[in-house]
PDB file of C-alpha atoms in Angstrom:
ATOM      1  CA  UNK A  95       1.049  24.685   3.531  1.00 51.00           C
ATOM      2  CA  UNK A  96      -1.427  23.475   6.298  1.00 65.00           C
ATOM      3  CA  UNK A  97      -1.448  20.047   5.162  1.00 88.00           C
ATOM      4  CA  UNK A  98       1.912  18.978   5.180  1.00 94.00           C
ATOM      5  CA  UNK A  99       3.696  19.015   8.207  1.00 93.00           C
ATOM      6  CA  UNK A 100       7.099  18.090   7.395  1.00 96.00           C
ATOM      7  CA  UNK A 101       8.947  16.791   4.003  1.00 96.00           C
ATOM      8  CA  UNK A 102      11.695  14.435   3.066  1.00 97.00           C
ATOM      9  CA  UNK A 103      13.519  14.426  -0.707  1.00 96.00           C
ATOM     10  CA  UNK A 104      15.748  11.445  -0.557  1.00 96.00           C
ATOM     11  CA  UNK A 105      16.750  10.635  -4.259  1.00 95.00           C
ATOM     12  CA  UNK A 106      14.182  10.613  -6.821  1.00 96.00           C
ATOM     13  CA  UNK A 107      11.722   9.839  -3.844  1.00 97.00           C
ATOM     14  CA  UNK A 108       9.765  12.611  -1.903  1.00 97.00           C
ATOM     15  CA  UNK A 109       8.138  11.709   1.460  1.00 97.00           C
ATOM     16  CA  UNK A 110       5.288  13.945   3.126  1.00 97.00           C
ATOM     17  CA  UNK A 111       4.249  13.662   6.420  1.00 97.00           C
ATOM     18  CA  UNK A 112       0.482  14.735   6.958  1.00 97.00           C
ATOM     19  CA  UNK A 113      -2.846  13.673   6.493  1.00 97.00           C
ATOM     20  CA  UNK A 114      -3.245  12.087   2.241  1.00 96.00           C
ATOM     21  CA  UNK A 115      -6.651  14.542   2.338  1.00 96.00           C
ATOM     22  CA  UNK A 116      -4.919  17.336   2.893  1.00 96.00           C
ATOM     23  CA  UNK A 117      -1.887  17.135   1.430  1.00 96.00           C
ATOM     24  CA  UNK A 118      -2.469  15.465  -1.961  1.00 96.00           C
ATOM     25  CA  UNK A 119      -4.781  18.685  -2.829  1.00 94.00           C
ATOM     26  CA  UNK A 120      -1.839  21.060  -2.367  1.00 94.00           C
ATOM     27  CA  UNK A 121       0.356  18.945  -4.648  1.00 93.00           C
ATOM     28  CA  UNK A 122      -1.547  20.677  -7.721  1.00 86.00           C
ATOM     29  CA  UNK A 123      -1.659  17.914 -10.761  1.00 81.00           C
ATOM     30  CA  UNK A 124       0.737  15.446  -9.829  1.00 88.00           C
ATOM     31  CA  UNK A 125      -0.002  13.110 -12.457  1.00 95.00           C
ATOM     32  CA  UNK A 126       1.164   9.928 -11.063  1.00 98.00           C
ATOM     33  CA  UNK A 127       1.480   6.612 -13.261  1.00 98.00           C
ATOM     34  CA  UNK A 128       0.952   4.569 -11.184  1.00 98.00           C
ATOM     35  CA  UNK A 129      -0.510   4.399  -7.112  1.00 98.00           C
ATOM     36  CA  UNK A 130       0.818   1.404  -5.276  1.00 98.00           C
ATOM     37  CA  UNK A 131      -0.333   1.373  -1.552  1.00 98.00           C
ATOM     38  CA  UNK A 132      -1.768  -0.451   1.186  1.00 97.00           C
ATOM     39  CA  UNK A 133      -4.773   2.035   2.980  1.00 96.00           C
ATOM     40  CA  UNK A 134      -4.870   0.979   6.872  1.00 94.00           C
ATOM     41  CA  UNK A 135      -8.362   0.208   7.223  1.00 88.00           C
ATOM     42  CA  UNK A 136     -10.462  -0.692  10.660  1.00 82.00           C
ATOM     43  CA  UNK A 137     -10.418  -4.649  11.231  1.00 76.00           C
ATOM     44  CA  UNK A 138     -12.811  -6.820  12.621  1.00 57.00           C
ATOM     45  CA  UNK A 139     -14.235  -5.927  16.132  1.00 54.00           C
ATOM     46  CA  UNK A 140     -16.276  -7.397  19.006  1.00 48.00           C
ATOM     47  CA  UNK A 141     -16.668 -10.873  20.147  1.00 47.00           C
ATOM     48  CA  UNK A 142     -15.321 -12.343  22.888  1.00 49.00           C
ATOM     49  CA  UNK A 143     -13.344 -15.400  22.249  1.00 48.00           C
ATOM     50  CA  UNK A 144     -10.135 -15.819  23.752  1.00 48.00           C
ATOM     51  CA  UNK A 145      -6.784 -17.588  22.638  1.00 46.00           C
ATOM     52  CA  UNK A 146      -8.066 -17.561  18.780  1.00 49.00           C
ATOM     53  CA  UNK A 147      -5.975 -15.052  16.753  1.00 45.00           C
ATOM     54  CA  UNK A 148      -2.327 -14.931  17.302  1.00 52.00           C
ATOM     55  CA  UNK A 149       0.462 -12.559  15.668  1.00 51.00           C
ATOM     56  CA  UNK A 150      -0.527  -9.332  14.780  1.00 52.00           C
ATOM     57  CA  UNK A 151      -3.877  -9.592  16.245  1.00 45.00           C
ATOM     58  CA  UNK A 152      -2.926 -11.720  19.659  1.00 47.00           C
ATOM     59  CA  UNK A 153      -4.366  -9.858  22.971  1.00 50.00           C
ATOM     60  CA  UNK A 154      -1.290  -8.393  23.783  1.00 51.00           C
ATOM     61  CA  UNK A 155      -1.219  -6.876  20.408  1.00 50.00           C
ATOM     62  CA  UNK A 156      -4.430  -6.249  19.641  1.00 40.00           C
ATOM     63  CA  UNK A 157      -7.467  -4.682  21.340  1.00 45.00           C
ATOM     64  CA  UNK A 158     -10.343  -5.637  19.525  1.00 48.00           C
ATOM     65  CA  UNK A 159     -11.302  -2.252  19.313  1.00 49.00           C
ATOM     66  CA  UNK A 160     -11.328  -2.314  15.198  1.00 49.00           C
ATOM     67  CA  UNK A 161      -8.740   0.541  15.334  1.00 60.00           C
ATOM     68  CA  UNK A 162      -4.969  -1.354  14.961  1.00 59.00           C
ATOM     69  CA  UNK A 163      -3.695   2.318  13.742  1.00 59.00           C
ATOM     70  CA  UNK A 164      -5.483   5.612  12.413  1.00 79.00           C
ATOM     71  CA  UNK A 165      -7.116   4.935   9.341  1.00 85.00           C
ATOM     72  CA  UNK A 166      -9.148   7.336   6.726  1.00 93.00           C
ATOM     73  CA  UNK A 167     -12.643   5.850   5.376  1.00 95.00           C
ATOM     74  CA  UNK A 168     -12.345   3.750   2.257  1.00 96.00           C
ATOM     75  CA  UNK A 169     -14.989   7.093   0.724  1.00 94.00           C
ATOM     76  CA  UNK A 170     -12.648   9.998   1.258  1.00 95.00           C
ATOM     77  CA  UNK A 171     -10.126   7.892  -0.677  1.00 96.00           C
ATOM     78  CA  UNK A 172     -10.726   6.922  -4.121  1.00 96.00           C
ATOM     79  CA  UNK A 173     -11.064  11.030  -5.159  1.00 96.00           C
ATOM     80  CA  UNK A 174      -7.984  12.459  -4.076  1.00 96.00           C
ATOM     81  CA  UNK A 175      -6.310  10.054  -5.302  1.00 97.00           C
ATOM     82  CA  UNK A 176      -7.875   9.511  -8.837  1.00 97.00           C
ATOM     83  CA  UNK A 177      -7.479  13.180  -9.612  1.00 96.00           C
ATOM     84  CA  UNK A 178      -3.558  12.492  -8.024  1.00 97.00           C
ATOM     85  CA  UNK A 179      -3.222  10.001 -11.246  1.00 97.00           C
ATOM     86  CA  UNK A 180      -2.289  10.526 -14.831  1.00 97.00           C
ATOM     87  CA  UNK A 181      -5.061  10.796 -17.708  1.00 96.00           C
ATOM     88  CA  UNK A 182      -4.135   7.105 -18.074  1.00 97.00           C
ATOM     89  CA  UNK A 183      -2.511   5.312 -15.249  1.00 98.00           C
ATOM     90  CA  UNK A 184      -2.401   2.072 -13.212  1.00 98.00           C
ATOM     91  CA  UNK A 185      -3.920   1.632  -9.537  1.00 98.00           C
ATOM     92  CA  UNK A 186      -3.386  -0.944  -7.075  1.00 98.00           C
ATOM     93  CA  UNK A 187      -4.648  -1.258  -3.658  1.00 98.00           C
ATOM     94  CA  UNK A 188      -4.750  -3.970  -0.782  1.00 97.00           C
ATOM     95  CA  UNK A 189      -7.414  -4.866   1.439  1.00 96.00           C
ATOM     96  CA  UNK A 190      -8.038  -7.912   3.510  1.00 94.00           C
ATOM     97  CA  UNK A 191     -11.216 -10.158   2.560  1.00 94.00           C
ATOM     98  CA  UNK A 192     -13.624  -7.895   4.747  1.00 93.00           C
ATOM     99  CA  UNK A 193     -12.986  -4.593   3.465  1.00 96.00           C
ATOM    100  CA  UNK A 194     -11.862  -5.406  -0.241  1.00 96.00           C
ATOM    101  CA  UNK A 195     -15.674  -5.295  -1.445  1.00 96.00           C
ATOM    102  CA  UNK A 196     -16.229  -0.927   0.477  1.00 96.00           C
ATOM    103  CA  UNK A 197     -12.365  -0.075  -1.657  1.00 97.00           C
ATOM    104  CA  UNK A 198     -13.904  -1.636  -4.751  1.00 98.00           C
ATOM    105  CA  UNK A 199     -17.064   0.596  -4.287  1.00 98.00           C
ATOM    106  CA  UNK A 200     -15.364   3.132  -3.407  1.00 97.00           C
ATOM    107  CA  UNK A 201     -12.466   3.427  -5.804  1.00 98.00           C
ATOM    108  CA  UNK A 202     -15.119   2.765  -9.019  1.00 98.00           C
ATOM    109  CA  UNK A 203     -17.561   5.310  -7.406  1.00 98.00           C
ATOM    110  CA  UNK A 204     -14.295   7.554  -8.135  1.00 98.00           C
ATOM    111  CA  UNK A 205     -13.866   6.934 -11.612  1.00 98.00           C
ATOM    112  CA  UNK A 206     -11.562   3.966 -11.860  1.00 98.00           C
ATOM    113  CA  UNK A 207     -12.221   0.750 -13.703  1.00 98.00           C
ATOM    114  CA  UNK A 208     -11.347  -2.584 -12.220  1.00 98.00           C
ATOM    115  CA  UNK A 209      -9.325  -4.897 -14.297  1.00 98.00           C
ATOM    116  CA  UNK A 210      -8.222  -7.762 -11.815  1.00 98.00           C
ATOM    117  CA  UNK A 211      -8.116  -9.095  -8.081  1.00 98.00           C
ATOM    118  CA  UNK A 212      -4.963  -9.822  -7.344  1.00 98.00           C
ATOM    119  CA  UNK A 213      -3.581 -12.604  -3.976  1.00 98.00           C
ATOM    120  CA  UNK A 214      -0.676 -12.608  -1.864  1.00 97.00           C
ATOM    121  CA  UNK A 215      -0.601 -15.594  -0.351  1.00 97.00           C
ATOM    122  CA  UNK A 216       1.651 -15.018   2.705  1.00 94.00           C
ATOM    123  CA  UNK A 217       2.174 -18.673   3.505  1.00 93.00           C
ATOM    124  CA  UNK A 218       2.173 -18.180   7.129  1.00 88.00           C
ATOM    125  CA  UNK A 219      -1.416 -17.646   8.586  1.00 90.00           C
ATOM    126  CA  UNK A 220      -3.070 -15.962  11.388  1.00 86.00           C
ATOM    127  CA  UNK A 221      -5.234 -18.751  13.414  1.00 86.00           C
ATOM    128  CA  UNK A 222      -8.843 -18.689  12.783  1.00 85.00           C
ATOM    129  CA  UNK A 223     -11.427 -20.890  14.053  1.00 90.00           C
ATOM    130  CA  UNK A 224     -13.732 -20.254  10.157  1.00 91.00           C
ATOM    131  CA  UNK A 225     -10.291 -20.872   7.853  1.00 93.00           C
ATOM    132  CA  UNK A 226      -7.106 -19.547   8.813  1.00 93.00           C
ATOM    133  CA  UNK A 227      -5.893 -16.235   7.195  1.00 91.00           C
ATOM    134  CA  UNK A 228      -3.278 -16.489   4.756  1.00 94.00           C
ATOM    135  CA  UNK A 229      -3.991 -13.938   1.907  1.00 95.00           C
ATOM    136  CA  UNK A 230      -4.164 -10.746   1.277  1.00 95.00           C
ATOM    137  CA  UNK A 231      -6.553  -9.258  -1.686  1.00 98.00           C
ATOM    138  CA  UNK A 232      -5.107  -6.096  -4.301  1.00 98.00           C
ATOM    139  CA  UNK A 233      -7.590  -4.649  -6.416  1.00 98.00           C
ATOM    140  CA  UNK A 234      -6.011  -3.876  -9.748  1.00 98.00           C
ATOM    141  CA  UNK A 235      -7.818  -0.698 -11.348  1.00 98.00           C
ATOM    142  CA  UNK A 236      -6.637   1.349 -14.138  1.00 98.00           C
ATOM    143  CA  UNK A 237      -7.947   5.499 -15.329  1.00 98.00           C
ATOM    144  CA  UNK A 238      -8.442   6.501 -18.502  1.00 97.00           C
ATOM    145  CA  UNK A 239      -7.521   3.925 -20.919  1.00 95.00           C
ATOM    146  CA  UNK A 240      -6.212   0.346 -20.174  1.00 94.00           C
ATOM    147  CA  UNK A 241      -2.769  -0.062 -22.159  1.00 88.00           C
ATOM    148  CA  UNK A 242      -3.305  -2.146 -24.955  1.00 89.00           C
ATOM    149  CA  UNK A 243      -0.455  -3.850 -24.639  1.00 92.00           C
ATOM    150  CA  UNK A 244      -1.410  -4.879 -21.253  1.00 95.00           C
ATOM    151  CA  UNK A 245       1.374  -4.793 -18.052  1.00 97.00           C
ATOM    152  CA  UNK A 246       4.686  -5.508 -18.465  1.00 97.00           C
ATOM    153  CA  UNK A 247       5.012  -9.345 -18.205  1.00 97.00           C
ATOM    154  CA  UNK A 248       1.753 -10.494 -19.293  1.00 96.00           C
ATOM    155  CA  UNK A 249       2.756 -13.834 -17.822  1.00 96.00           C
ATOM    156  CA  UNK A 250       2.409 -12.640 -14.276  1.00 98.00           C
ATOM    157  CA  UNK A 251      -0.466 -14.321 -12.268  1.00 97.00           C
ATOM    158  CA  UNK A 252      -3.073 -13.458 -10.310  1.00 98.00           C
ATOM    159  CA  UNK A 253      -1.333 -14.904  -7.385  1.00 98.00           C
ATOM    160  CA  UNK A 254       2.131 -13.866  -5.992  1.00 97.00           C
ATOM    161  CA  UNK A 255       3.355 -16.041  -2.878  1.00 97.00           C
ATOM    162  CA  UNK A 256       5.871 -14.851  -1.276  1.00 95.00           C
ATOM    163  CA  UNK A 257       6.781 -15.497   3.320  1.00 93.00           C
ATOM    164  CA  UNK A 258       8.146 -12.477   3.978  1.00 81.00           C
ATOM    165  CA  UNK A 259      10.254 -11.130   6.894  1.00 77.00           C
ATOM    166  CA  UNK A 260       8.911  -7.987   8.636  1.00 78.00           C
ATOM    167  CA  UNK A 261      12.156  -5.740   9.133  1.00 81.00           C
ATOM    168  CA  UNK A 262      10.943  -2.451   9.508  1.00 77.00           C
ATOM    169  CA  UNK A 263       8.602  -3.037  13.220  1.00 75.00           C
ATOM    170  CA  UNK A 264       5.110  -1.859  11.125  1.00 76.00           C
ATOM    171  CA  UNK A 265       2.122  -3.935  12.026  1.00 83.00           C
ATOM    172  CA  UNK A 266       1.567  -4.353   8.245  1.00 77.00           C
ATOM    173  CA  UNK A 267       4.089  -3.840   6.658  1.00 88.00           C
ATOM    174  CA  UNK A 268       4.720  -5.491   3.401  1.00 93.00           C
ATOM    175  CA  UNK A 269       7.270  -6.431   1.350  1.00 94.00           C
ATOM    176  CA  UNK A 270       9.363  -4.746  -1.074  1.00 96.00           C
ATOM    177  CA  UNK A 271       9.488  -7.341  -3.592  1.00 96.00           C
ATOM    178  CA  UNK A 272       5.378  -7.734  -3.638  1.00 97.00           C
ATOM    179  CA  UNK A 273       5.315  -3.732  -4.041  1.00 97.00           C
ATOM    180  CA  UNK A 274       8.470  -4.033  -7.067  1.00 98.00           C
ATOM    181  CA  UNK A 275       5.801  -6.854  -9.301  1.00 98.00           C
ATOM    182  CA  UNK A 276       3.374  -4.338  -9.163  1.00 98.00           C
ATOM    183  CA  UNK A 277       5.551  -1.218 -10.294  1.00 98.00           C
ATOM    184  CA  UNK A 278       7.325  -3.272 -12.980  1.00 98.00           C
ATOM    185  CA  UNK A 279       4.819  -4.231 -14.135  1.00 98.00           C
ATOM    186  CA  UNK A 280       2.387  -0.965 -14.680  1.00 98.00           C
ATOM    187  CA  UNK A 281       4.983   1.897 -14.303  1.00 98.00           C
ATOM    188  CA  UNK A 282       7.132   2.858 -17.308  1.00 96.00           C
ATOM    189  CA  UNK A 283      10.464   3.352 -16.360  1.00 95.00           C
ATOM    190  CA  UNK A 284      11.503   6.753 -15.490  1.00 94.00           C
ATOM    191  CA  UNK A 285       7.604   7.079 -14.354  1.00 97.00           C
ATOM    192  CA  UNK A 286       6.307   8.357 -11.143  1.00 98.00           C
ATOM    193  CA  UNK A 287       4.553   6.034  -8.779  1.00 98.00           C
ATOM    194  CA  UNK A 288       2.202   7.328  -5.629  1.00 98.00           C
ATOM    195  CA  UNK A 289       1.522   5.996  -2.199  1.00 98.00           C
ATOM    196  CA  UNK A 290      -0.956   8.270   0.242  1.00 98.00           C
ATOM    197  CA  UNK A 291      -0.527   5.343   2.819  1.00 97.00           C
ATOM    198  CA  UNK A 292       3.464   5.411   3.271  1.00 97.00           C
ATOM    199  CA  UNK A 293       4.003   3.333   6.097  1.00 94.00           C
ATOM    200  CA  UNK A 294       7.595   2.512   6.707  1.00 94.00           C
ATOM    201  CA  UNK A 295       8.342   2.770   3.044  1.00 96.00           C
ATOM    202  CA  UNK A 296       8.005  -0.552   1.433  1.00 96.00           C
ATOM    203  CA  UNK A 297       6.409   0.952  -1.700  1.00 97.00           C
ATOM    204  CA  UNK A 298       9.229   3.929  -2.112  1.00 97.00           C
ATOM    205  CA  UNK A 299      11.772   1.641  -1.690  1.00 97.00           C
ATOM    206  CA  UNK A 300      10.222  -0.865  -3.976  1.00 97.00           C
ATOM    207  CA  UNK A 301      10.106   2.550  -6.615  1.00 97.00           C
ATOM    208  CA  UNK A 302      13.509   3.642  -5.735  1.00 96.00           C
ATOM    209  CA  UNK A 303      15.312   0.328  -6.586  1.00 95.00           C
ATOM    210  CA  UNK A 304      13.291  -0.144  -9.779  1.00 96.00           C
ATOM    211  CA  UNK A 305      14.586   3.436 -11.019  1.00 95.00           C
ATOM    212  CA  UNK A 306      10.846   4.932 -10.803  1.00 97.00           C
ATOM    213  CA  UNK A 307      10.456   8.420  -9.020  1.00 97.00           C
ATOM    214  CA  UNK A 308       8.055   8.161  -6.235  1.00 98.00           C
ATOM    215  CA  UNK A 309       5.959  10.370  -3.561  1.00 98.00           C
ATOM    216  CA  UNK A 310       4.776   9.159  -0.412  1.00 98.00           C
ATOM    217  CA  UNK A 311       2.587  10.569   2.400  1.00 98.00           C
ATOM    218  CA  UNK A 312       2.349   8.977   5.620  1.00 97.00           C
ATOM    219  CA  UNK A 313       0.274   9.967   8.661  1.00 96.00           C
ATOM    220  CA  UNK A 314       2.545   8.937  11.542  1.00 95.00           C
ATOM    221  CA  UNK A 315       5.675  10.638  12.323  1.00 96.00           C
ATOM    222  CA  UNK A 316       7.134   7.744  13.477  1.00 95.00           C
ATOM    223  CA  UNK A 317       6.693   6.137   9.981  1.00 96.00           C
ATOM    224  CA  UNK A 318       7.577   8.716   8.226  1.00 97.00           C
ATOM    225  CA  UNK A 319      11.163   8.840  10.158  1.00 96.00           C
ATOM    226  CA  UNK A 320      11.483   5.383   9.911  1.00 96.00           C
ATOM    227  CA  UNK A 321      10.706   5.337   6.173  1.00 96.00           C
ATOM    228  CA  UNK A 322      13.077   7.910   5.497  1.00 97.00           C
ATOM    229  CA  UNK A 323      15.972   5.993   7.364  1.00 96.00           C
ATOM    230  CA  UNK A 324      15.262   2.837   5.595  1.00 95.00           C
ATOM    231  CA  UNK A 325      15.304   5.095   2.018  1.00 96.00           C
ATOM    232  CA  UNK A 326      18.654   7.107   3.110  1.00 95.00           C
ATOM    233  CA  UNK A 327      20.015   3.704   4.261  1.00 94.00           C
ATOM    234  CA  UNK A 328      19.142   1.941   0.573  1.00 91.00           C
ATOM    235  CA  UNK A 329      20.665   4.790  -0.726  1.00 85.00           C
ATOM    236  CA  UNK A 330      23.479   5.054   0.583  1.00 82.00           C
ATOM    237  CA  UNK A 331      23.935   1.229  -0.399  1.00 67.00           C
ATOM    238  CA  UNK A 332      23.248   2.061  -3.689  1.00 62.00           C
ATOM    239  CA  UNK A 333      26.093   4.580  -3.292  1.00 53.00           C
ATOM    240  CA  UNK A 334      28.893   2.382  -2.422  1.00 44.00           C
ATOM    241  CA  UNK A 335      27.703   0.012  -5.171  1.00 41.00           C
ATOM    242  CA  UNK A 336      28.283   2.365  -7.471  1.00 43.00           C
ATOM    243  CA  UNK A 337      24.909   3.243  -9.068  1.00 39.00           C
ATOM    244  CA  UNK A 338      24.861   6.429  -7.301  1.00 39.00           C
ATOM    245  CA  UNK A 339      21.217   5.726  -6.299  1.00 39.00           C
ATOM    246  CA  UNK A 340      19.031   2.637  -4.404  1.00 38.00           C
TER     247      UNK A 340
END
């Protein structure tokens, strides 16, 4: 299969390593219930000011280029991955406050329906001259019909804070428990949950330990091997526990 290069199976969780455009077509029908993921998208470029941002987008970090890691126009998205989904099924995707409004067009102009936006407010912010940063935006869209019932604790807000630890060494990663709210709350157990933009595995994992099967395709082999490692390492975890999975 041209698309995928390489594949993992680690418990109830399979990982592909390729490009999402290629390899989500060659999947067939994979009726997911729910897509959980956080597309790498360019960032801000240009300008010239000097000892502004810090972190993740300090000089020694960052290049100002717009490119922090390969990343596949918000447009060539939203298709593959509504035909990935269910007849009915739940869709969440990040974006930070420049790019949320192009996945919004983008994932409608595919056929989903928007239900919410959704905040992570980080706590810790990156240093900005206009506002520091300290959120990140999900858009919550659903295809098919919207369960009636709504998700699972219908007391859940639009804002989950949560200063999280990055563990894995992924520019953005994000954390488990963010990626667990989302599946328990629009992912019936037993269900199957989708994320074209793997990373190191924050999403899988996040599946894995709720009991939800999951697929994951990531672009980078270096994030693919590292998301394995962290799965087989929850597993085996799991394992000694006694639950014979993560």
């Amino acid at each position: 299969m041209g698309g995928i290069v390489d594949h993992a199976v680690i418990g109830d969780v399979t990982l592909y390593l390729g490009d999402m455009r290629e390899v989500l077509p060659e999947l067939g029908r994979m009726r997911a219930d729910c897509v959980v993921s956080d597309p790498p998208y360019p960032l801000t470029s240009g300008g010239n000011a000097t000892e502004v941002m810090g972190g993740l987008f300090s000089q020694d970090v960052y290049d100002n280029s717009g490119d922090l890691m390969p990343s596949v126009p918000w447009h060539h998205m939203g298709g593959p991955i509504f035909r990935a989904c269910a007849d009915d099924a739940d869709c969440y995707i990040m974006a930070n406050d420049k790019n949320v409004w192009a996945a919004h067009a983008a994932f409608t102009g595919a056929g989903f329906a928007f239900h919410n936006l959704l905040v992570w407010d980080k706590i810790r912010a990156t240093r900005n001259r206009w506002y520091m940063k300290n959120c990140e935006f999900t858009l919550y869209l659903f295809k098919g019909l919207a369960a009636p019932q709504g998700i699972a604790d219908c007391g859940s807000k639009q804002l989950f804070t949560l200063n999280a630890a990055r563990t894995s060494g992924h520019k953005t990663e994000k954390p488990v428990a963010l990626m667990q709210h989302y599946i328990a709350n629009s992912c019936p157990p037993g269900g199957l949950v989708l994320d074209p933009f793997a990373g190191s595995g924050s999403t899988l994992l996040a599946a894995a330990a709720l009991g939800r099967r999951a697929v994951g395709i990531e672009l980078e082999r270096k994030w693919f091997d590292v998301a394995c490692a962290r799965l087989e390492s929850a597993l085996c975890v799991g394992a000694e526990l006694g639950y014979g999975s993560v």
